[in-house]
XYZ file of C-alpha atoms in Angstrom:
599
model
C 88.575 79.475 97.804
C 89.068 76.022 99.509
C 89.733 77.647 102.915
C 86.923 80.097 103.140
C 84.590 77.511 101.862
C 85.497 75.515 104.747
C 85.454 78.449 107.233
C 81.996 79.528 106.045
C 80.186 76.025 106.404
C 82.410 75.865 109.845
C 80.558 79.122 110.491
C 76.774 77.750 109.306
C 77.233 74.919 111.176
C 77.519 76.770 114.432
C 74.382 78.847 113.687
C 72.164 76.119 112.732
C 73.030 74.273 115.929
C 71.725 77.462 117.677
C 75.195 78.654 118.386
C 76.859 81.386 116.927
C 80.772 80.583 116.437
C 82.433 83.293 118.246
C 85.792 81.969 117.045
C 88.024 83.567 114.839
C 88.500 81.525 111.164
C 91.932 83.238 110.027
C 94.027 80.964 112.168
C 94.951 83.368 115.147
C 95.401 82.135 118.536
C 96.198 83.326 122.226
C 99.682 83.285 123.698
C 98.960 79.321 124.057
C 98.202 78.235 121.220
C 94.226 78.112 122.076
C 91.698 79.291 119.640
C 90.779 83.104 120.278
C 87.337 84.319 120.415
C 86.148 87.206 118.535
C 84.160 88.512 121.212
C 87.040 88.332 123.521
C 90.323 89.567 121.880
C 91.797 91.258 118.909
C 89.286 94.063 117.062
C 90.016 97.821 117.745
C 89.665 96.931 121.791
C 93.118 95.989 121.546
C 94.850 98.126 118.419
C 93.599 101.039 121.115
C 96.869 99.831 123.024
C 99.061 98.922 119.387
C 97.583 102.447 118.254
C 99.063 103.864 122.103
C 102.189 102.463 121.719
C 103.056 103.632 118.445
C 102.068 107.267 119.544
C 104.815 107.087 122.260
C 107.091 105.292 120.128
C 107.565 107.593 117.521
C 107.605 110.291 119.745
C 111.123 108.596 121.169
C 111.908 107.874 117.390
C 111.376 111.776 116.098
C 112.672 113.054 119.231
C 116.150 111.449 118.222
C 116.092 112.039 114.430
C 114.574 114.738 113.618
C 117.158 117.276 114.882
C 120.012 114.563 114.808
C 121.536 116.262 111.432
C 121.576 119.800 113.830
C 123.440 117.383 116.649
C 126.187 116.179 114.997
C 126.583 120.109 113.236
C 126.989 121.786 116.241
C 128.254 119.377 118.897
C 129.884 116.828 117.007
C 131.359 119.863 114.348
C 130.396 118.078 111.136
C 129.885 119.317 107.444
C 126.788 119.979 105.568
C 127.731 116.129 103.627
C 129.267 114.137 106.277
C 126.573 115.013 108.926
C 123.516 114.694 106.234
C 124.981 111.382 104.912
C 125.806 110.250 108.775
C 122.050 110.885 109.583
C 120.952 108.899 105.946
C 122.952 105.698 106.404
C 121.604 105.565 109.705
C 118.423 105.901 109.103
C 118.787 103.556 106.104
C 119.841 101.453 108.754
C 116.580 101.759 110.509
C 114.611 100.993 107.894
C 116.786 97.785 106.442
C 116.740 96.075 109.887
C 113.579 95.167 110.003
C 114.175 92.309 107.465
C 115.711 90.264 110.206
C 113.251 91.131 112.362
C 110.198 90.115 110.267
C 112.993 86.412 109.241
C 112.854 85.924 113.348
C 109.363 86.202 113.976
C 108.243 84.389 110.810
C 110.459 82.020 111.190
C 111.286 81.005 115.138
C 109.688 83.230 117.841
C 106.692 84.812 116.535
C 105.864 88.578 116.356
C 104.693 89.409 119.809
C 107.914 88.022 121.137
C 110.203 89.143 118.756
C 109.023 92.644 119.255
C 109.106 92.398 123.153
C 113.039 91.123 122.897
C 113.405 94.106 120.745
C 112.240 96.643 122.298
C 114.671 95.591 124.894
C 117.510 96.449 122.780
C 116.134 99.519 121.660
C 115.679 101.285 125.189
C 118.778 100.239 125.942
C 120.231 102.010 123.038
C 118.354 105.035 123.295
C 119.602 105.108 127.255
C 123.201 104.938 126.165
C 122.448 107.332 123.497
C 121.484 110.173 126.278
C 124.110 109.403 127.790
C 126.151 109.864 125.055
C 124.747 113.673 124.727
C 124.698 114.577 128.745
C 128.145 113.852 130.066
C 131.119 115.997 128.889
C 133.712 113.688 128.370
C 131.331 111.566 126.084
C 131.305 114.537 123.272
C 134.118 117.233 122.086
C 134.034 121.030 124.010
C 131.528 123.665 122.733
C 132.776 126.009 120.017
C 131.197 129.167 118.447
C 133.685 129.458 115.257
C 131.897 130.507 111.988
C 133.460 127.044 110.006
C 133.312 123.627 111.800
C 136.190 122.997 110.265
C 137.762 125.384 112.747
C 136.443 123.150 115.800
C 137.771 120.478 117.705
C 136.124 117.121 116.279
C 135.071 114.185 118.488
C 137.665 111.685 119.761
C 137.375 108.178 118.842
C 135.913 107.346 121.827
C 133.216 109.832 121.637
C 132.406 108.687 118.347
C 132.356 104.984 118.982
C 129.833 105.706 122.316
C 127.947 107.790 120.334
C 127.565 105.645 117.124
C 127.685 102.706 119.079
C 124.141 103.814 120.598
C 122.823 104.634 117.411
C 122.560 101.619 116.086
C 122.090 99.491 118.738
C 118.833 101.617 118.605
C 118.841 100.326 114.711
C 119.173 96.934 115.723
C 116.232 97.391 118.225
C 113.795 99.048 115.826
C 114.651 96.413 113.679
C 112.569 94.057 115.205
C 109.791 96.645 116.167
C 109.271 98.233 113.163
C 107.681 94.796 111.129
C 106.016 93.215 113.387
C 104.035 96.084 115.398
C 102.078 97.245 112.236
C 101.705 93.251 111.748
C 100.500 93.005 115.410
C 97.705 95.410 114.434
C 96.430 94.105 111.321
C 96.365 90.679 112.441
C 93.775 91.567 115.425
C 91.419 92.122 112.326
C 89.965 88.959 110.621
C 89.372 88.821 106.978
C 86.661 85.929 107.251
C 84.899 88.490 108.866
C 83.445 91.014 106.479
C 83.113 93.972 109.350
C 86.655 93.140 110.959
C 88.013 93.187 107.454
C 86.555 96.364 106.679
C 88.185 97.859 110.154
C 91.472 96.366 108.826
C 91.093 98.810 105.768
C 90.445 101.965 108.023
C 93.022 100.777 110.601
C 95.963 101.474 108.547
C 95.028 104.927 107.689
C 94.515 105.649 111.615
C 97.696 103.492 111.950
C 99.631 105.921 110.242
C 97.224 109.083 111.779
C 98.984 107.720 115.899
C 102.735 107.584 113.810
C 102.166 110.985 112.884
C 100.545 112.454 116.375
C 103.395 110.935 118.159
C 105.813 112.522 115.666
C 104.437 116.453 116.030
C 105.321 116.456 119.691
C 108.794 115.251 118.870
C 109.061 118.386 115.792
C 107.726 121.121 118.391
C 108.496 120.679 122.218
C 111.280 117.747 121.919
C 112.962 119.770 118.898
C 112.562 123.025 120.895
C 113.932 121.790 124.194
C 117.063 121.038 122.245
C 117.640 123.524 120.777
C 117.273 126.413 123.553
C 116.928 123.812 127.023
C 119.486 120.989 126.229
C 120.228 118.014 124.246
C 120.159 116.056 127.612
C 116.784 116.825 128.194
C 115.430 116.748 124.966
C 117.139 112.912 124.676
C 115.974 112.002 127.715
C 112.577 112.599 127.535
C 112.094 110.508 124.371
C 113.537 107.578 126.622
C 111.044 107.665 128.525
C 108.233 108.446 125.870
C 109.439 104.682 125.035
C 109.519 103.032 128.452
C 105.835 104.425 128.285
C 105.209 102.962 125.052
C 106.508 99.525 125.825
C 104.434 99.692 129.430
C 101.271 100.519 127.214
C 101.755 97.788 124.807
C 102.134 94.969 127.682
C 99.134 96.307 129.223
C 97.396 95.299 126.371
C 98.728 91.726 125.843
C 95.056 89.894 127.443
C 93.601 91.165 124.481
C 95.902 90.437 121.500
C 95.571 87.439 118.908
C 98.666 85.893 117.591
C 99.908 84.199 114.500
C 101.665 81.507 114.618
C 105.556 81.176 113.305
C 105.247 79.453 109.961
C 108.576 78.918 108.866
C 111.286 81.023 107.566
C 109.790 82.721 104.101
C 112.823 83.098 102.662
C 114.238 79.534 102.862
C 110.175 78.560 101.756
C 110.829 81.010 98.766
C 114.234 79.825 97.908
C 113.150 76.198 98.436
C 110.848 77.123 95.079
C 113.267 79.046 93.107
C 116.063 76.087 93.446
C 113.564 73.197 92.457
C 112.166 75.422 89.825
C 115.574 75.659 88.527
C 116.545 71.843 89.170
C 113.174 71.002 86.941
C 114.348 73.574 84.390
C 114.576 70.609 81.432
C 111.229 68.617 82.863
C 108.708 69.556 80.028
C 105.324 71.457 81.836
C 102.266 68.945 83.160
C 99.343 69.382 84.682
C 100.440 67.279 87.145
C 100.983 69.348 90.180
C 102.028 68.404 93.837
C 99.207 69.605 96.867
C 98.204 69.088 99.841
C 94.475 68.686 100.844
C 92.992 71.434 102.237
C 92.343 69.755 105.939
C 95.844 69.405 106.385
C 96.117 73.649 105.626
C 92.773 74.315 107.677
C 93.522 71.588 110.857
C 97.508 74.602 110.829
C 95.795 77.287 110.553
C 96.910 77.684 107.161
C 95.731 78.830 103.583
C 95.548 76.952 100.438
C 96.264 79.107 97.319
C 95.134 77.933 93.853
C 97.031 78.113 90.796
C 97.936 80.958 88.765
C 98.943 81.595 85.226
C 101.772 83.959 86.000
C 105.285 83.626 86.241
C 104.392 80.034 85.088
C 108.083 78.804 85.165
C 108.083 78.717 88.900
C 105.570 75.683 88.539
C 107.789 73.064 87.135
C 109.091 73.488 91.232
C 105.125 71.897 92.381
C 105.426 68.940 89.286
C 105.218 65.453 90.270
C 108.884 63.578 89.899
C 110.147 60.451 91.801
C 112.253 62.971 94.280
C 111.112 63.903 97.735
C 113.164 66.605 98.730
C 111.880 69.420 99.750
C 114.553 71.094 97.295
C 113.043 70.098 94.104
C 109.568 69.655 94.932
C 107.521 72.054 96.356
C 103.577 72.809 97.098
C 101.583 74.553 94.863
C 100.242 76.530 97.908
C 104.450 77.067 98.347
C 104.487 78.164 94.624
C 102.054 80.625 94.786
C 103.110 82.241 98.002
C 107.056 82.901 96.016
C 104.893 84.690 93.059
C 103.268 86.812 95.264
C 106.338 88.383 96.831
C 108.548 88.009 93.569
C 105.116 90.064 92.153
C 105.978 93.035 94.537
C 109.338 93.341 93.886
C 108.829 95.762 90.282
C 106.301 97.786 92.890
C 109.266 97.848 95.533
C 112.089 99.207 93.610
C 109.259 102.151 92.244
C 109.373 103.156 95.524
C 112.753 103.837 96.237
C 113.049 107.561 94.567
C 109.689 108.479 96.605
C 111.736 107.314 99.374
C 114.860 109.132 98.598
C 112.673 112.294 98.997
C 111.849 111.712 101.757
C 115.136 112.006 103.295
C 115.387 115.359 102.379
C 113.254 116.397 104.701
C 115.499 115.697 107.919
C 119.024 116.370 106.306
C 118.775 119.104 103.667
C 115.553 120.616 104.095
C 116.163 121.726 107.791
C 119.867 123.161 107.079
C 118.259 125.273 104.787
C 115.932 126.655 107.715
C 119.562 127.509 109.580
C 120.201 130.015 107.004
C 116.846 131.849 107.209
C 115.273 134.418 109.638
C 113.585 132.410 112.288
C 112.514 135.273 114.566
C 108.883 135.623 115.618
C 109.215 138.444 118.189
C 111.715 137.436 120.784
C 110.738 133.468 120.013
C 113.333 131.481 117.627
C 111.758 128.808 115.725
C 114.029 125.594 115.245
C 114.805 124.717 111.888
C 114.022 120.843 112.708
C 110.084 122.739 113.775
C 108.816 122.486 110.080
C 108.839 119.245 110.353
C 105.755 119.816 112.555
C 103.826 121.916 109.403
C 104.602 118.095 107.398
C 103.119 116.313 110.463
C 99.721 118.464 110.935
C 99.240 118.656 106.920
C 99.456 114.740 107.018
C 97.258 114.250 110.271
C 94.957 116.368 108.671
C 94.857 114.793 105.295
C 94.550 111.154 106.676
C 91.757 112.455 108.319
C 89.614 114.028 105.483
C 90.892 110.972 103.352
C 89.545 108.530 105.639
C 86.035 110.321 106.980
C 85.454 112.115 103.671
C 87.287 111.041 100.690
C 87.160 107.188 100.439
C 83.406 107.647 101.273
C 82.898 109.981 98.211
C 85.192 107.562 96.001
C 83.299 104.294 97.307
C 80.073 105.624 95.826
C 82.482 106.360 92.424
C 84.320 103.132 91.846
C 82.490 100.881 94.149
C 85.701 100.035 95.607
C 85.516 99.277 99.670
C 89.324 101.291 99.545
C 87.814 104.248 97.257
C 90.165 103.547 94.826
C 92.951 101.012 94.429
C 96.294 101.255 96.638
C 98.370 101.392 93.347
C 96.159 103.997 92.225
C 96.610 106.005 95.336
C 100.577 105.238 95.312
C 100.730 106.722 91.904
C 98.886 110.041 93.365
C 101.204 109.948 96.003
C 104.358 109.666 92.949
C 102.899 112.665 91.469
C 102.814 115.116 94.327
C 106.350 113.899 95.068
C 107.293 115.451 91.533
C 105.328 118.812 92.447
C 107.270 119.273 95.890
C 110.868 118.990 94.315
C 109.523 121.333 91.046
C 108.287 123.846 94.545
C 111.691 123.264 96.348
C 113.995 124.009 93.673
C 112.023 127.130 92.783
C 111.901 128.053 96.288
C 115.601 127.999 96.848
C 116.247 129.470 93.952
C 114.552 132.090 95.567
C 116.762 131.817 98.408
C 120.398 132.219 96.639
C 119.090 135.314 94.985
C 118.136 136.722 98.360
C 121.713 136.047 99.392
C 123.418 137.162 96.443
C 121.110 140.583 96.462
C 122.524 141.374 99.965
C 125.733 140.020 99.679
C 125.719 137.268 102.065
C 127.324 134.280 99.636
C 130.397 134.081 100.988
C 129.632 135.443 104.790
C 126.749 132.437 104.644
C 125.121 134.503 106.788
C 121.510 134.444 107.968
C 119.724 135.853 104.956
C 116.480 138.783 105.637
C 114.191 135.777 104.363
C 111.407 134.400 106.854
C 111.805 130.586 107.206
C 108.367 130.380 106.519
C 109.100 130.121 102.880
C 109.648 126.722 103.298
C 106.318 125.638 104.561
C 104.721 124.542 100.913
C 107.786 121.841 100.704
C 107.293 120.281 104.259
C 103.370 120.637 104.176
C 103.117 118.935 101.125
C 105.467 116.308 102.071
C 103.187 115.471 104.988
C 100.090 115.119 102.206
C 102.876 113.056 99.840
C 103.497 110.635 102.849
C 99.245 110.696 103.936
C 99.240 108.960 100.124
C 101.785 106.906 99.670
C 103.189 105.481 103.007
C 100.228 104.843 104.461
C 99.069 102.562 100.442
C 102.437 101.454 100.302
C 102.420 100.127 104.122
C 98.676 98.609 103.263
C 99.721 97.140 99.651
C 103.038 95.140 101.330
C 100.891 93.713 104.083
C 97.666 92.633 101.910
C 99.572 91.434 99.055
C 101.897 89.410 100.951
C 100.889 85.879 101.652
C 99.240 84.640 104.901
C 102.212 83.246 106.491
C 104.740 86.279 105.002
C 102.837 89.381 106.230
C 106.320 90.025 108.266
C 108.401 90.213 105.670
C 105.948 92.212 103.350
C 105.744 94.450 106.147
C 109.431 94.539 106.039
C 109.079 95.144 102.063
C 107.492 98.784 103.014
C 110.624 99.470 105.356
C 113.028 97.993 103.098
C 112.014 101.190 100.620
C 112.883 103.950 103.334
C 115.952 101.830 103.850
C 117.430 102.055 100.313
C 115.701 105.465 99.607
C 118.178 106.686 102.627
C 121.455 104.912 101.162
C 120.520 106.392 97.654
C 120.410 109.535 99.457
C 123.402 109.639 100.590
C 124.856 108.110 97.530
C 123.686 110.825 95.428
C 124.653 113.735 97.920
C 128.217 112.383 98.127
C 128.480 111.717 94.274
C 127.202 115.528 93.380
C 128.910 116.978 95.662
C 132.075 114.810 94.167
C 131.414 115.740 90.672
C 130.230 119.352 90.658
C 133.309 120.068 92.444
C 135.732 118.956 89.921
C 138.579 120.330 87.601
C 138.335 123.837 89.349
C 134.234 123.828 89.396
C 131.939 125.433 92.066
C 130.261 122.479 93.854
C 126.359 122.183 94.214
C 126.820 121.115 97.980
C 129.368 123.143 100.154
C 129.215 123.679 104.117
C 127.989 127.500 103.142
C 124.681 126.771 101.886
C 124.650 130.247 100.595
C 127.276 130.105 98.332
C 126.061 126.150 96.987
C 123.293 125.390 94.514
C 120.859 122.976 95.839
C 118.216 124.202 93.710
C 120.077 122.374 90.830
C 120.203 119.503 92.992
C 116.369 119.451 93.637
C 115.884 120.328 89.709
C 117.816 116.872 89.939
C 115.194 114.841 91.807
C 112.380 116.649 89.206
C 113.931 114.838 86.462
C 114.429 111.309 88.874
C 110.877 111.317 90.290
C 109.549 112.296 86.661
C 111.228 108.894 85.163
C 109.972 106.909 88.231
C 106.405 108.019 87.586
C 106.820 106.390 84.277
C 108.426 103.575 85.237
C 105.687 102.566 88.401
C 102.472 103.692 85.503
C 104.535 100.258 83.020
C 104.591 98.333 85.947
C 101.279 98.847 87.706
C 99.388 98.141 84.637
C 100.516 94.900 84.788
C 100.246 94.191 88.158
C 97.810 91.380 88.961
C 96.413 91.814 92.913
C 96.528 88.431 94.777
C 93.125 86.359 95.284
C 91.335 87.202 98.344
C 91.309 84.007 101.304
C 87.900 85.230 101.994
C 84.556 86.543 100.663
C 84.931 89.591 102.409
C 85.606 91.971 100.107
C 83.251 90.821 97.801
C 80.409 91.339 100.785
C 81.614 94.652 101.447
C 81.579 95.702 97.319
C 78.344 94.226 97.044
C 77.214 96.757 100.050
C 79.103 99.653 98.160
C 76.536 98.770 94.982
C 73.751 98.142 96.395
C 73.558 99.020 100.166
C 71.905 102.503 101.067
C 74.467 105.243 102.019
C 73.802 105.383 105.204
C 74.142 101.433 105.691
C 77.432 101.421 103.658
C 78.969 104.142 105.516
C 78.191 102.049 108.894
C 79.886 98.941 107.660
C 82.521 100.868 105.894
């Protein structure tokens, strides 16, 4: 390519002179706009305090949502539907925000500012939000009646406080959520074949701190609610994230920054109109492009021509207009296919997504109905989520140290194998934990029926520990799939979009969430009809959720199908840099020992 040509003989230059050019070739700069040294910022010296943060940060995150569906059960006295679908849409929330956040950094204030502004926002909603759960008059009176139905619900007010919070937390993770992951990456450089293959291993360890920071919040913060207080166990998680946010400015001498480049969506649409306007212009060769100095002397990449989705060209060919609305780069061209490319791969993911879900709605009021004794110690329900945590720390681990190195030696691939290969692993075990969950709680209902405990919906003689293979391999699922699709939306996206493909891999939880509680509502809807027995009733013991797992057998069975069509033809994005072609070569013909140190 043009632009690594450039930054290699940039690169010689320095050497034969005597002088080894220290600075970094991928366009990243400090807080001033200077050119960053290599030696001085960025590298794993300063994702140790992006790594730190995120630790912390989920920690606050977890603390809030992992028992939340438990919360608005017993103190706001909602049903099994309403208080599962309350938790989904907000948490869809969550995850849909960050597209504006990833549209403001991209496009006005950058990501380290962005996220600063943002995390703002979000301690001031999780402040409110303890609030919300400490003082009396701020939620309805205690009640102990077997149906919720027979409680006093929340007052207007209450709600409105309590909601209110909520998503002014959404709004504030919004802008988090893209742009810290982004943060990270971007301290590696891919013109630098032993940065670029720490950017490879740093996503895996990315996801290893998420998941650390989340097992505290599943054991201790989950346990202090449920037997110490909700006051306590919300305000510690407040200040988990004061301590994140003091641990990510303590870093800030040592981060490199990307510039703003523009909004990508008005760049995108800017394409897709002129395409359209040039609809009736037959095809030339003729193209409109910069020279690569004027991308190089920005800090920007030049992207050559491709053969696919060839109609978007006619929006680069040569006419006698100059707006910027009917004729557009190449470079501009290119950088629209590459994120139209992902799209097929996106929507794949939202059933994966949907399962996920599950796990912090359905999955833990299904531990409320089991025995959680272990001597005189109670286990919370919202606990197991801890089982999914450890099974994924561990996995990441023996995937990273042990797994990629055995597959490198395989494939010759620096990633072991591709990320759409290890997304469609990922697809797979998703269809073995719903087959699991549906058998398992079929197990369930006949435990309750046996002892006559469906209509009581009392607390069945069954350990909770029966639910263990669902969460544990959820926490393998997500050490396959989040952690390739969080990689594969940040690589594939173009230089100056890595935001918003960032925000492509939130997007996913987003809509997998509003699915969720589409589909809950809608079963629970239909099943219930012309004088039926519903599949989803407040008494668990008396519904049938193991039809409605059986359900998401058959969903994530036609998804598998669907992502295997579309991943054949998938065609991965051209490289800026030599880099991985240095570090494949090293896989062939480098030593073990050698490859395993650059690796």
């Amino acid at each position: 390519m043009a632009v690594a040509a450039a930054a290699e003989a940039v690169a010689a230059m320095g050497v034969e002179g005597g002088v080894v050019d220290d600075y970094t070739k991928d366009g990243t700069v400090d807080l001033k706009g200077n050119p960053v040294r290599r030696s001085k910022r960025g590298g794993w010296k300063a994702c140790y305090f992006v790594v730190a943060y995120e630790v912390f940060e989920r920690m606050a995150y977890y603390g809030i949502s992992s028992n939340l569906v438990l919360y608005m059960t017993r103190k706001l006295h909602q049903g099994t539907v309403e208080s599962a679908n309350n938790v989904t849409n907000w948490v869809g929330t969550i995850w849909m925000t960050p597209i504006l956040g990833a549209y403001v950094a991209d496009a006005h204030l950058g990501r380290y500012w962005t996220f600063l502004i943002s995390c703002a926002i979000y301690l001031s909603g999780m402040s409110v939000l303890t609030l919300a759960v400490s003082l009396p008059g701020l939620k309805p009176p205690s009640c102990n009646a077997a149906q919720v139905g027979d409680c006093k619900k929340a007052s207007p007010l209450q709600l409105s406080v309590f909601y209110g919070a909520l998503y002014t937390l959404a709004v504030g993770t919004g802008g988090t959520k893209p742009n810290i992951s982004t943060i990270g990456a971007d301290q590696f450089d891919d013109f630098e074949p032993k940065e670029k293959a720490q950017k490879i291993s740093f996503f895996n360890w990315w996801m290893f701190s998420i998941f650390f920071g989340t097992l505290f919040a599943n054991t201790i913060l989950v346990y202090i609610q449920d037997n110490v207080g909700w006051a306590l166990g919300y305000g510690l998680p407040t200040i988990g994230l004061a301590i994140s946010i003091s641990i990510f400015l303590t870093g800030t001498p040592f981060y490199r920054h990307k510039l703003p480049t523009g909004s990508p969506v008005t760049r995108m649409a800017k394409v897709i109109v002129a395409a359209i306007r040039n609809r009736k212009a037959p095809f030339s060769k003729k193209l409109y492009e910069l020279d690569s100095d004027e991308y190089t002397k920005h800090g920007k990449f030049r992207i050559e021509l491709t053969p696919s989705l060839r109609f978007l060209n006619k929006a680069a060919m040569i006419t006698d207009s100059q707006d910027p609305w009917k004729l557009c780069t190449v470079t501009q061209v290119e950088e629209t296919k590459q994120m139209l490319r992902m799209i097929p791969i996106l929507i794949a993911t939202f059933v994966p997504s949907t399962m996920v879900a599950q796990v912090h709605t359905l999955f833990i009021k299904q531990g409320t109905t089991l025995d959680r004794s272990i001597g005189k110690f109670h286990i919370p329900p919202a606990s197991l989520t801890g089982f999914m945590t450890i099974s994924m720390l561990v996995f990441i681990v023996f995937y990273d140290k042990i797994l990629v190195k055995v597959m490198r030696k395989m494939t010759k691939n620096p990633r072991g194998i591709s990320l759409l290969q290890r997304m469609g692993f990922g697809l797979t075990i998703h269809i073995i934990i719903m087959t699991i969950s549906s058998l398992i709680e079929r197990k369930r209902l006949s435990i309750a029926k046996e002892h006559g405990l469906v209509e009581s919906g009392a607390q069945l003689p069954l350990t909770i520990f029966i639910l263990l293979p669902q969460f544990m391999l959820m926490g393998v699922a997500d050490g396959i799939l989040e952690v390739a699709k969080l990689e594969f939306f940040y690589d594939q996206a173009p230089e100056g979009m890595k935001s918003l493909g960032t925000a492509y891999s939130t997007t996913t939880l987003g809509i997998g969430n509003y699915i969720s509680s589409f589909l809950l509502s809608t079963v629970s809807r239909l099943t219930a009809q012309n004088g039926h027995h519903g599949w989803i009733l407040n008494n668990l013991n008396a519904s049938h959720l193991d039809y409605y797992y059986a359900l998401f057998v058959i969903l994530n069975v036609v998804n598998f199908f669907f992502f295997l069509l579309i991943a054949r033809s998938y065609v991965y994005k051209a490289e800026i840099s030599n880099s991985m072609e240095v570090l494949r070569d090293e896989c062939i013909y480098s030593s073990p020992k050698t490859t395993n140190r650059a690796i």
